Tab-separated table of C-alpha atoms in Angstrom:
chain	number	residue	atom	x	y	z
N	1	MET	CA	-11.344	45.188	-31.331
N	2	LYS	CA	-14.607	46.055	-33.110
N	3	LYS	CA	-17.944	45.109	-31.612
N	4	GLY	CA	-18.828	41.572	-32.596
N	5	GLU	CA	-15.270	40.542	-33.445
N	6	ILE	CA	-14.798	38.705	-30.155
N	7	ALA	CA	-18.045	36.769	-30.632
N	8	LYS	CA	-17.019	35.961	-34.195
N	9	LYS	CA	-13.618	34.688	-33.045
N	10	ILE	CA	-15.173	32.488	-30.319
N	11	ILE	CA	-17.792	30.995	-32.638
N	12	LEU	CA	-15.256	30.266	-35.375
N	13	ALA	CA	-12.852	28.721	-32.838
N	14	VAL	CA	-15.585	26.403	-31.567
N	15	ALA	CA	-16.599	25.549	-35.148
N	16	THR	CA	-12.984	24.765	-36.072
N	17	ALA	CA	-12.638	22.537	-33.024
N	18	GLU	CA	-15.892	20.728	-33.837
N	19	GLU	CA	-14.569	19.956	-37.319
N	20	ALA	CA	-11.508	18.410	-35.693
N	21	GLY	CA	-13.633	16.005	-33.660
N	22	GLY	CA	-15.019	18.171	-30.910
N	23	LEU	CA	-13.786	20.610	-28.378
N	24	ALA	CA	-12.930	19.062	-25.049
N	25	LEU	CA	-11.564	21.336	-22.394
N	26	THR	CA	-11.073	21.899	-18.767
N	27	LEU	CA	-12.386	25.172	-17.493
N	28	ALA	CA	-9.168	25.749	-15.565
N	29	ASN	CA	-7.303	26.638	-18.747
N	30	ILE	CA	-9.007	30.006	-19.052
N	31	PRO	CA	-10.864	31.101	-15.925
N	32	GLY	CA	-14.516	31.637	-16.629
N	33	LEU	CA	-14.167	30.800	-20.305
N	34	GLY	CA	-12.424	27.530	-20.934
N	35	ALA	CA	-10.059	26.723	-23.751
N	36	SER	CA	-10.922	25.993	-27.292
N	37	ILE	CA	-8.039	25.590	-29.656
N	38	GLN	CA	-4.436	26.690	-29.400
N	39	PRO	CA	-4.632	29.863	-31.548
N	40	PHE	CA	-7.628	31.006	-29.553
N	41	ILE	CA	-5.871	30.282	-26.248
N	42	LYS	CA	-2.789	32.177	-27.406
N	43	TRP	CA	-4.935	35.103	-28.500
N	44	TYR	CA	-6.761	35.097	-25.159
N	45	LYS	CA	-3.553	34.968	-23.124
N	46	ASN	CA	-2.062	37.852	-25.101
N	47	GLN	CA	-4.946	40.117	-24.111
N	48	ASP	CA	-4.693	42.584	-21.272
N	49	LYS	CA	-6.936	42.238	-18.203
N	50	TYR	CA	-9.771	44.203	-19.808
N	51	GLY	CA	-9.530	42.212	-23.049
N	52	ARG	CA	-9.816	38.915	-21.176
N	53	TYR	CA	-12.804	40.272	-19.262
N	54	ARG	CA	-14.511	41.191	-22.568
N	55	ILE	CA	-13.870	37.708	-23.947
N	56	ARG	CA	-15.376	36.041	-20.859
N	57	LYS	CA	-18.415	38.351	-21.024
N	58	THR	CA	-18.866	37.581	-24.705
N	59	PHE	CA	-18.602	33.854	-24.034
N	60	THR	CA	-21.366	34.132	-21.399
N	61	LYS	CA	-23.477	36.209	-23.800
N	62	LEU	CA	-23.105	33.591	-26.549
N	63	ARG	CA	-24.288	30.887	-24.143
N	64	ARG	CA	-27.273	33.040	-23.126
N	65	GLN	CA	-28.120	33.698	-26.780
N	66	GLY	CA	-28.114	29.965	-27.459
N	67	LEU	CA	-25.243	30.014	-29.946
N	68	ILE	CA	-22.964	27.715	-27.941
N	69	GLU	CA	-23.580	25.151	-25.236
N	70	MET	CA	-21.426	23.315	-22.724
N	71	LYS	CA	-21.746	19.630	-21.927
N	72	GLU	CA	-19.736	17.761	-19.330
N	73	ASN	CA	-18.676	14.217	-20.140
N	74	GLU	CA	-17.929	11.365	-17.751
N	75	ASN	CA	-14.202	12.086	-17.356
N	76	GLY	CA	-14.824	15.598	-16.008
N	77	LYS	CA	-14.010	17.466	-19.196
N	78	THR	CA	-16.393	20.009	-20.551
N	79	LYS	CA	-17.186	20.082	-24.232
N	80	ILE	CA	-18.190	23.312	-25.947
N	81	LEU	CA	-20.471	22.826	-28.921
N	82	LEU	CA	-22.268	25.039	-31.366
N	83	THR	CA	-26.039	24.932	-31.345
N	84	ASP	CA	-27.935	24.889	-34.641
N	85	THR	CA	-28.240	28.658	-34.354
N	86	GLY	CA	-24.489	28.884	-33.744
N	87	ARG	CA	-23.801	26.802	-36.865
N	88	LYS	CA	-25.943	29.181	-38.929
N	89	LYS	CA	-23.928	32.077	-37.521
N	90	THR	CA	-20.728	30.228	-38.488
N	91	PHE	CA	-21.960	29.928	-42.082
N	92	GLN	CA	-22.697	33.660	-42.052
N	93	TYR	CA	-19.150	34.415	-40.882
N	94	GLN	CA	-17.694	32.017	-43.447
N	95	PHE	CA	-19.764	33.723	-46.150
N	96	GLU	CA	-18.492	37.137	-45.067
N	97	ASN	CA	-14.849	35.967	-44.970
N	98	LEU	CA	-14.962	33.848	-48.144
N	99	THR	CA	-12.046	34.303	-50.520
N	100	ILE	CA	-10.724	32.376	-53.478
N	101	GLU	CA	-7.106	31.360	-53.080
N	102	PRO	CA	-5.111	32.671	-56.029
N	103	GLN	CA	-3.425	29.977	-58.059
N	104	LYS	CA	0.134	30.318	-59.277
N	105	LYS	CA	-0.508	29.166	-62.817
N	106	TRP	CA	-3.554	29.724	-64.996
N	107	ASP	CA	-4.900	26.582	-66.696
N	108	LYS	CA	-6.264	28.686	-69.629
N	109	LYS	CA	-9.878	27.898	-68.693
N	110	TRP	CA	-12.483	30.455	-67.735
N	111	ARG	CA	-15.101	29.747	-65.106
N	112	LEU	CA	-18.402	31.178	-66.299
N	113	ILE	CA	-21.127	31.798	-63.754
N	114	ILE	CA	-24.574	32.381	-65.250
N	115	PHE	CA	-27.550	33.055	-63.026
N	116	ASN	CA	-31.209	33.903	-63.372
N	117	ILE	CA	-32.449	34.754	-59.900
N	118	PRO	CA	-36.154	35.740	-59.911
N	119	ARG	CA	-37.182	39.371	-59.422
N	120	ASP	CA	-38.984	38.549	-56.172
N	121	ARG	CA	-35.555	37.665	-54.757
N	122	GLN	CA	-33.988	40.945	-55.840
N	123	LYS	CA	-32.136	41.472	-52.549
N	124	ILE	CA	-30.516	38.021	-52.813
N	125	ARG	CA	-29.577	38.743	-56.445
N	126	TYR	CA	-27.895	41.972	-55.302
N	127	ILE	CA	-26.017	40.148	-52.513
N	128	PHE	CA	-24.850	37.470	-54.976
N	129	ARG	CA	-23.600	40.023	-57.516
N	130	THR	CA	-21.874	42.013	-54.788
N	131	LYS	CA	-20.130	38.868	-53.525
N	132	LEU	CA	-18.954	37.961	-57.035
N	133	LYS	CA	-17.563	41.474	-57.465
N	134	LYS	CA	-15.838	41.327	-54.059
N	135	LEU	CA	-14.259	37.974	-54.967
N	136	GLY	CA	-12.804	39.525	-58.116
N	137	PHE	CA	-15.080	38.096	-60.811
N	138	TYR	CA	-15.347	39.961	-64.114
N	139	LYS	CA	-18.824	41.117	-65.112
N	140	LEU	CA	-19.362	39.973	-68.684
N	141	GLN	CA	-23.077	40.807	-68.518
N	142	ASN	CA	-25.436	41.481	-65.598
N	143	ASN	CA	-26.039	37.779	-65.047
N	144	ALA	CA	-22.846	36.335	-66.534
N	145	TRP	CA	-19.537	36.619	-64.662
N	146	LEU	CA	-16.071	35.184	-65.369
N	147	TYR	CA	-13.155	34.048	-63.264
N	148	PRO	CA	-9.887	32.500	-64.508
N	149	TYR	CA	-9.306	30.024	-61.676
N	150	GLU	CA	-11.112	27.117	-60.066
N	151	CYS	CA	-13.930	28.434	-57.876
N	152	ARG	CA	-16.681	25.811	-58.008
N	153	GLN	CA	-16.561	25.054	-54.257
N	154	GLU	CA	-16.842	28.718	-53.354
N	155	ILE	CA	-19.739	29.283	-55.787
N	156	ASN	CA	-21.528	26.192	-54.441
N	157	PHE	CA	-21.080	27.443	-50.874
N	158	ILE	CA	-22.464	30.887	-51.775
N	159	ALA	CA	-25.380	29.354	-53.687
N	160	GLU	CA	-26.285	27.060	-50.805
N	161	PHE	CA	-25.895	29.812	-48.215
N	162	LEU	CA	-28.188	32.126	-50.203
N	163	ASN	CA	-30.497	29.244	-51.199
N	164	ILE	CA	-30.186	29.964	-54.931
N	165	LYS	CA	-28.443	26.842	-56.202
N	166	SER	CA	-31.207	26.052	-58.712
N	167	TYR	CA	-30.785	29.470	-60.375
N	168	ILE	CA	-27.033	29.185	-61.042
N	169	THR	CA	-25.147	27.448	-63.824
N	170	THR	CA	-21.372	27.130	-63.893
N	171	ALA	CA	-19.289	26.223	-66.917
N	172	GLU	CA	-15.663	26.007	-67.968
N	173	VAL	CA	-14.942	27.886	-71.172
N	174	ASN	CA	-11.787	27.659	-73.271
N	175	HIS	CA	-12.340	30.746	-75.415
N	176	PHE	CA	-14.817	33.605	-75.910
N	177	ASP	CA	-14.943	36.803	-77.999
N	178	ALA	CA	-13.810	39.436	-75.460
N	179	GLU	CA	-11.125	37.211	-73.979
N	180	ASN	CA	-8.209	39.618	-74.495
N	181	THR	CA	-9.967	42.390	-72.568
N	182	VAL	CA	-10.743	40.066	-69.676
N	183	LYS	CA	-7.172	38.700	-69.670
N	184	GLN	CA	-5.899	42.239	-69.167
N	185	ASN	CA	-8.290	42.665	-66.255
N	186	PHE	CA	-6.725	39.640	-64.522
N	187	ASN	CA	-3.154	40.411	-65.669
N	188	LEU	CA	-2.907	37.119	-67.558
């Protein structure tokens, strides 16, 4: 497993458990680590001795770095929570892993993303364009990109993560001049 992948898996497991109402565990489930959610436990148990050791070490490192914390409640269970720094890291991982689920049927509407990010935020503009390209958007012009399926939630998440929401406009378009070329690009 690549460096950082274990930490990523632990942080995302804790984040997933928090969304489901919190992560309560008993430390006996996984010696030195504790349990988070079932897929994580299964993954941990399927590791060899060295893999489990690396997971426990990473867990300790995350606590030391202030990304996760443990709190014991009155019934003897320990709860693992993300700190504010850990939540920011979760958003970073979610940004990196973001995809748009392909839909089975096209609704014949184009999602147009227009942005005007200032020159003093050139790096952010580059990151935004790169993300649009990675997600499969079609570059109509430098600051105008198209996608055939619903993607407003994903664009809003990216805009909020990069703090550029005020520079982005989204629209649904029924028809435009170069539509046939773009349709071919998306195999529509």
